[in-house]
Amino acid sequence: MKILSIGCLSLMAACVCASCAHTELPEEDNVSGQQTSQGFKTISFSPFFLEVTEGSFGDIANWRSAGAAASRAGSLSELATTLSYWDYVGVELIQSNTIETSTPLEMKLPYGSHNIYFLAHSSTAESSGGDSFTFVPEKVTETFWTDYPLTVDNETDGRQTISLERVVSKAQITVKDAIPSGVSRMRMTVGSHYRTLDLNTGDATGQPHPYSLSWDLGSEYEGRAGLYFYIFTFTPTAEEEFDTSLKIEALSSEDEVLFSMEADGIPLLRNRCTNATCRLFSSGTSFNFTDPGDWTPEQELDLK
């Protein structure tokens, strides 16, 4: 059982130079009780995310030249800012680091059987994972993970390409009608939200809790229609849906709730965006739901 308490490092701490992108291991070190004098190998890693939409696919790392690439694909550095890794031999942590996703990654690995865990995300606020091998961001963002087994010896390829999996679901609410005068803030709440990721499995762990985000609206948003709001959550499994409630509220400058709409039994699934559309400011309406499979809608507000 790996025991490691981690938090989400600040973006400033994550920005390191390429020469600091790996931890050097002295020759006299022991790995899992065995002498490492049998050798080391320096390996270059190229993490990427493979997007699949509408029956086509493309390597996001090479999306500009790949004809089959998804139309809204981008490199991993366009989807996440921070890359962390943990290199285990058996139950012993050999090395770990956090870098920018745009930084070249090299590791000096002792010969033997490794399990290397990779995590890419854009969270910046520090939090504690407790006494377990977990990731607990202040706010869940686009997050990609994999457990990469690698046997290192003299014949191991010095260049390794690592495919990461998206391990979040996206709950989105699109307000179709125009923002009226007097609305200063929008608030969205997900009733069952997972904020802790088990780094051994890539699954959410612990119990879900209600979670809210809010957006301040300046006067320039008055009269604009089609604004959308979203929250990411980790998921208990890769294949099974889980239900949650969604709520959207429009508030005044004094935080008085002016308009509100809520629905229960909304299905969320890993690597899927469940979109709820509504006319919040028109009476007698309700949510409609679709699964657009598109993680970059046309109109966006920055999350607070």
Short mmCIF file of C-alpha atoms in Angstrom, two decimals:
data_model
loop_
_atom_site.label_atom_id
_atom_site.label_comp_id
_atom_site.label_asym_id
_atom_site.label_seq_id
_atom_site.Cartn_x
_atom_site.Cartn_y
_atom_site.Cartn_z
CA MET A 1 0.00 0.00 0.00
CA LYS A 2 1.62 3.24 -1.07
CA ILE A 3 1.29 5.96 1.57
CA LEU A 4 1.84 9.45 0.26
CA SER A 5 0.16 12.70 1.18
CA ILE A 6 0.05 15.16 -1.67
CA GLY A 7 -1.63 18.44 -2.44
CA CYS A 8 -2.00 20.55 -5.52
CA LEU A 9 1.10 22.72 -5.87
CA SER A 10 0.79 26.38 -6.76
CA LEU A 11 1.45 27.31 -10.36
CA MET A 12 4.53 29.27 -9.29
CA ALA A 13 5.98 26.17 -7.62
CA ALA A 14 5.15 24.08 -10.66
CA CYS A 15 7.15 26.28 -13.06
CA VAL A 16 10.58 24.69 -13.11
CA CYS A 17 13.26 24.69 -15.76
CA ALA A 18 13.87 21.74 -18.04
CA SER A 19 17.12 20.93 -16.26
CA CYS A 20 15.12 20.44 -13.03
CA ALA A 21 12.54 18.16 -14.65
CA HIS A 22 13.90 15.00 -13.07
CA THR A 23 15.55 13.83 -9.88
CA GLU A 24 19.09 12.51 -10.17
CA LEU A 25 19.76 9.25 -8.31
CA PRO A 26 23.26 8.78 -6.86
CA GLU A 27 24.97 5.52 -7.78
CA GLU A 28 25.27 4.40 -4.15
CA ASP A 29 21.52 4.55 -3.49
CA ASN A 30 19.53 1.40 -2.81
CA VAL A 31 16.25 0.64 -4.58
CA SER A 32 13.88 -1.65 -2.66
CA GLY A 33 16.86 -3.02 -0.72
CA GLN A 34 18.89 -3.94 -3.81
CA GLN A 35 22.05 -2.28 -5.04
CA THR A 36 21.50 -0.21 -8.17
CA SER A 37 25.03 -0.74 -9.49
CA GLN A 38 23.59 -2.88 -12.30
CA GLY A 39 22.84 0.31 -14.20
CA PHE A 40 20.66 3.27 -14.99
CA LYS A 41 18.93 4.47 -18.11
CA THR A 42 17.86 8.01 -18.96
CA ILE A 43 14.44 7.95 -20.62
CA SER A 44 12.51 10.75 -22.31
CA PHE A 45 8.72 10.68 -21.76
CA SER A 46 6.11 12.24 -24.05
CA PRO A 47 2.68 12.30 -22.33
CA PHE A 48 -0.38 12.95 -24.51
CA PHE A 49 -4.17 12.67 -24.43
CA LEU A 50 -6.09 10.87 -27.18
CA GLU A 51 -9.44 12.52 -27.91
CA VAL A 52 -12.21 10.43 -29.47
CA THR A 53 -15.29 12.21 -30.83
CA GLU A 54 -17.99 11.27 -33.34
CA GLY A 55 -16.27 8.01 -34.25
CA SER A 56 -12.99 9.67 -35.27
CA PHE A 57 -9.83 10.10 -33.28
CA GLY A 58 -6.55 11.93 -33.33
CA ASP A 59 -3.32 12.18 -31.39
CA ILE A 60 -3.72 15.52 -29.64
CA ALA A 61 0.04 15.92 -29.43
CA ASN A 62 0.10 16.05 -33.25
CA TRP A 63 -3.40 17.35 -33.94
CA ARG A 64 -2.34 20.12 -36.32
CA SER A 65 -0.98 17.60 -38.84
CA ALA A 66 -3.26 14.63 -38.16
CA GLY A 67 -6.17 14.58 -40.60
CA ALA A 68 -8.26 12.31 -38.36
CA ALA A 69 -7.85 14.49 -35.27
CA ALA A 70 -10.93 15.70 -33.43
CA SER A 71 -11.91 19.16 -34.63
CA ARG A 72 -11.37 20.85 -31.27
CA ALA A 73 -8.31 18.89 -30.16
CA GLY A 74 -5.15 20.44 -28.72
CA SER A 75 -1.90 19.41 -27.08
CA LEU A 76 -1.82 18.31 -23.45
CA SER A 77 -0.29 21.69 -22.56
CA GLU A 78 -3.43 23.34 -23.99
CA LEU A 79 -5.65 21.22 -21.73
CA ALA A 80 -3.59 21.24 -18.51
CA THR A 81 -0.81 23.40 -17.07
CA THR A 82 0.83 21.04 -14.59
CA LEU A 83 2.27 17.52 -14.84
CA SER A 84 3.18 15.47 -11.76
CA TYR A 85 4.74 12.02 -11.63
CA TRP A 86 5.59 9.42 -8.99
CA ASP A 87 8.04 6.59 -9.79
CA TYR A 88 7.68 3.43 -7.71
CA VAL A 89 9.77 0.27 -7.61
CA GLY A 90 7.67 -2.16 -5.61
CA VAL A 91 6.24 -0.14 -2.72
CA GLU A 92 9.16 2.31 -2.55
CA LEU A 93 8.88 5.78 -4.03
CA ILE A 94 12.09 6.33 -6.02
CA GLN A 95 11.47 9.83 -7.33
CA SER A 96 8.70 12.36 -7.95
CA ASN A 97 8.36 15.83 -9.37
CA THR A 98 5.93 18.45 -10.68
CA ILE A 99 6.62 20.42 -13.84
CA GLU A 100 4.81 22.45 -16.47
CA THR A 101 3.17 20.30 -19.15
CA SER A 102 5.18 22.20 -21.77
CA THR A 103 8.50 21.21 -20.14
CA PRO A 104 10.42 18.25 -21.67
CA LEU A 105 10.43 15.32 -19.25
CA GLU A 106 13.42 13.04 -18.67
CA MET A 107 14.00 10.58 -15.86
CA LYS A 108 17.10 8.66 -14.85
CA LEU A 109 15.73 5.22 -13.93
CA PRO A 110 17.56 2.32 -12.24
CA TYR A 111 17.20 -1.06 -13.90
CA GLY A 112 14.15 -2.93 -12.66
CA SER A 113 10.35 -2.98 -12.78
CA HIS A 114 8.75 0.44 -12.31
CA ASN A 115 5.22 1.75 -11.94
CA ILE A 116 5.11 5.44 -12.84
CA TYR A 117 1.97 7.42 -12.09
CA PHE A 118 1.33 10.52 -14.21
CA LEU A 119 -1.19 13.29 -13.42
CA ALA A 120 -1.90 16.39 -15.54
CA HIS A 121 -4.22 19.17 -14.35
CA SER A 122 -4.61 22.95 -14.03
CA SER A 123 -5.45 23.30 -10.33
CA THR A 124 -3.36 25.86 -8.48
CA ALA A 125 -4.59 26.07 -4.87
CA GLU A 126 -2.83 23.94 -2.28
CA SER A 127 -4.70 21.22 -0.42
CA SER A 128 -3.88 18.09 1.58
CA GLY A 129 -4.45 14.52 0.52
CA GLY A 130 -4.25 13.12 4.04
CA ASP A 131 -2.41 9.86 4.75
CA SER A 132 -3.08 8.23 1.39
CA PHE A 133 -1.91 8.28 -2.22
CA THR A 134 -4.56 10.77 -3.30
CA PHE A 135 -4.92 14.09 -5.10
CA VAL A 136 -7.24 16.70 -3.55
CA PRO A 137 -7.35 19.98 -5.48
CA GLU A 138 -9.10 23.06 -4.17
CA LYS A 139 -11.11 23.05 -7.41
CA VAL A 140 -11.30 20.13 -9.84
CA THR A 141 -10.16 21.09 -13.34
CA GLU A 142 -9.51 19.13 -16.55
CA THR A 143 -7.51 16.18 -15.16
CA PHE A 144 -5.65 13.35 -16.91
CA TRP A 145 -4.06 10.29 -15.29
CA THR A 146 -2.34 7.00 -16.01
CA ASP A 147 -0.41 4.22 -14.27
CA TYR A 148 2.49 3.32 -16.56
CA PRO A 149 4.37 0.03 -15.89
CA LEU A 150 7.88 -0.02 -17.33
CA THR A 151 10.68 -2.57 -17.12
CA VAL A 152 14.02 -0.78 -17.44
CA ASP A 153 17.10 -2.56 -18.73
CA ASN A 154 19.76 -2.05 -21.37
CA GLU A 155 17.26 -2.80 -24.16
CA THR A 156 14.53 -0.37 -23.03
CA ASP A 157 13.62 2.27 -25.60
CA GLY A 158 14.95 5.66 -24.51
CA ARG A 159 11.78 7.39 -25.75
CA GLN A 160 8.43 6.46 -24.20
CA THR A 161 5.04 7.82 -25.35
CA ILE A 162 2.48 7.92 -22.53
CA SER A 163 -1.27 8.01 -23.19
CA LEU A 164 -3.18 9.68 -20.34
CA GLU A 165 -6.89 9.20 -19.65
CA ARG A 166 -9.37 11.95 -18.77
CA VAL A 167 -10.65 11.14 -15.27
CA VAL A 168 -13.33 13.82 -14.85
CA SER A 169 -16.91 14.41 -15.89
CA LYS A 170 -18.20 17.85 -16.84
CA ALA A 171 -21.60 19.12 -15.66
CA GLN A 172 -22.70 22.15 -17.64
CA ILE A 173 -25.73 24.46 -17.55
CA THR A 174 -26.53 26.71 -20.51
CA VAL A 175 -28.93 29.58 -19.84
CA LYS A 176 -30.70 30.25 -23.14
CA ASP A 177 -32.51 33.45 -22.29
CA ALA A 178 -30.95 36.91 -21.84
CA ILE A 179 -29.49 38.09 -18.53
CA PRO A 180 -31.90 40.72 -17.12
CA SER A 181 -31.03 43.91 -15.32
CA GLY A 182 -30.17 43.49 -11.62
CA VAL A 183 -28.36 40.14 -11.91
CA SER A 184 -24.83 40.53 -10.54
CA ARG A 185 -23.74 36.94 -9.97
CA MET A 186 -24.56 33.39 -11.11
CA ARG A 187 -24.13 30.37 -8.86
CA MET A 188 -24.11 26.71 -9.90
CA THR A 189 -24.31 23.76 -7.49
CA VAL A 190 -23.60 20.06 -8.12
CA GLY A 191 -25.28 17.95 -5.44
CA SER A 192 -22.93 14.94 -5.60
CA HIS A 193 -19.40 16.16 -6.29
CA TYR A 194 -16.16 14.15 -5.87
CA ARG A 195 -12.99 16.15 -5.08
CA THR A 196 -10.57 13.35 -4.11
CA LEU A 197 -8.77 11.21 -6.71
CA ASP A 198 -7.16 7.86 -5.85
CA LEU A 199 -3.83 7.95 -7.71
CA ASN A 200 -3.54 4.16 -7.63
CA THR A 201 -6.68 3.69 -9.73
CA GLY A 202 -7.69 7.02 -11.28
CA ASP A 203 -11.10 6.71 -9.58
CA ALA A 204 -12.77 9.07 -7.13
CA THR A 205 -12.60 8.02 -3.51
CA GLY A 206 -14.57 9.03 -0.43
CA GLN A 207 -18.11 10.34 -0.23
CA PRO A 208 -19.53 12.99 -2.58
CA HIS A 209 -20.61 16.38 -1.24
CA PRO A 210 -22.49 19.39 -2.60
CA TYR A 211 -20.18 21.82 -4.36
CA SER A 212 -20.81 25.32 -5.72
CA LEU A 213 -19.01 27.79 -7.96
CA SER A 214 -20.01 31.37 -8.70
CA TRP A 215 -19.36 33.86 -11.49
CA ASP A 216 -19.48 37.63 -11.12
CA LEU A 217 -21.29 39.31 -14.01
CA GLY A 218 -20.45 42.86 -14.96
CA SER A 219 -22.92 45.22 -16.57
CA GLU A 220 -21.61 44.16 -20.00
CA TYR A 221 -23.42 40.81 -19.60
CA GLU A 222 -26.88 42.37 -19.30
CA GLY A 223 -28.97 41.26 -22.28
CA ARG A 224 -26.61 38.47 -23.32
CA ALA A 225 -28.14 35.05 -23.96
CA GLY A 226 -26.62 31.58 -24.18
CA LEU A 227 -24.12 31.94 -21.33
CA TYR A 228 -23.01 28.64 -19.88
CA PHE A 229 -21.51 27.54 -16.58
CA TYR A 230 -19.77 24.27 -15.69
CA ILE A 231 -18.14 22.24 -12.92
CA PHE A 232 -15.72 19.30 -13.21
CA THR A 233 -15.94 16.32 -10.86
CA PHE A 234 -13.97 13.11 -10.45
CA THR A 235 -15.99 9.90 -10.97
CA PRO A 236 -16.23 6.68 -8.90
CA THR A 237 -15.66 4.41 -11.94
CA ALA A 238 -14.68 4.75 -15.57
CA GLU A 239 -17.72 3.03 -17.09
CA GLU A 240 -20.71 3.64 -14.80
CA GLU A 241 -22.94 6.71 -14.63
CA PHE A 242 -23.79 8.27 -11.29
CA ASP A 243 -26.68 10.61 -10.53
CA THR A 244 -26.49 14.09 -9.12
CA SER A 245 -28.64 17.20 -8.78
CA LEU A 246 -27.91 20.47 -10.57
CA LYS A 247 -28.96 23.95 -9.52
CA ILE A 248 -28.48 27.33 -11.18
CA GLU A 249 -29.19 30.61 -9.36
CA ALA A 250 -29.10 34.28 -10.36
CA LEU A 251 -28.21 36.64 -7.51
CA SER A 252 -28.35 40.37 -6.90
CA SER A 253 -25.42 42.49 -5.74
CA GLU A 254 -26.66 41.83 -2.15
CA ASP A 255 -26.62 38.04 -2.76
CA GLU A 256 -30.39 37.83 -2.86
CA VAL A 257 -31.60 34.91 -5.00
CA LEU A 258 -33.60 36.45 -7.84
CA PHE A 259 -34.11 33.37 -10.04
CA SER A 260 -33.45 29.68 -9.36
CA MET A 261 -33.90 26.32 -11.08
CA GLU A 262 -33.00 22.80 -9.88
CA ALA A 263 -33.30 19.23 -11.17
CA ASP A 264 -32.49 15.80 -9.65
CA GLY A 265 -31.34 12.50 -11.15
CA ILE A 266 -28.90 13.99 -13.64
CA PRO A 267 -26.51 11.29 -14.99
CA LEU A 268 -22.78 12.06 -15.12
CA LEU A 269 -20.12 9.87 -16.73
CA ARG A 270 -16.34 10.05 -16.98
CA ASN A 271 -15.02 11.72 -20.13
CA ARG A 272 -18.47 13.09 -20.98
CA CYS A 273 -20.07 16.52 -20.75
CA THR A 274 -23.70 16.43 -19.62
CA ASN A 275 -25.26 19.71 -20.71
CA ALA A 276 -28.42 21.14 -19.13
CA THR A 277 -30.18 23.92 -21.03
CA CYS A 278 -32.86 26.14 -19.53
CA ARG A 279 -34.67 29.46 -19.73
CA LEU A 280 -33.98 30.57 -16.21
CA PHE A 281 -35.67 33.96 -16.46
CA SER A 282 -38.90 32.68 -18.06
CA SER A 283 -41.59 31.14 -15.84
CA GLY A 284 -42.93 27.62 -16.31
CA THR A 285 -39.78 26.16 -17.87
CA SER A 286 -37.51 23.26 -16.91
CA PHE A 287 -34.12 21.78 -17.72
CA ASN A 288 -33.40 19.85 -20.89
CA PHE A 289 -30.36 17.58 -21.00
CA THR A 290 -27.99 16.43 -23.72
CA ASP A 291 -24.57 14.76 -23.88
CA PRO A 292 -22.79 16.85 -26.52
CA GLY A 293 -19.36 15.29 -26.09
CA ASP A 294 -17.82 18.72 -26.67
CA TRP A 295 -15.54 20.09 -23.96
CA THR A 296 -15.05 23.53 -25.55
CA PRO A 297 -18.39 25.32 -26.14
CA GLU A 298 -18.46 28.50 -28.19
CA GLN A 299 -19.11 30.96 -25.33
CA GLU A 300 -17.31 30.83 -22.02
CA LEU A 301 -16.97 32.68 -18.72
CA ASP A 302 -13.91 32.34 -16.50
CA LEU A 303 -14.63 30.38 -13.32
CA LYS A 304 -14.14 32.17 -10.02
#
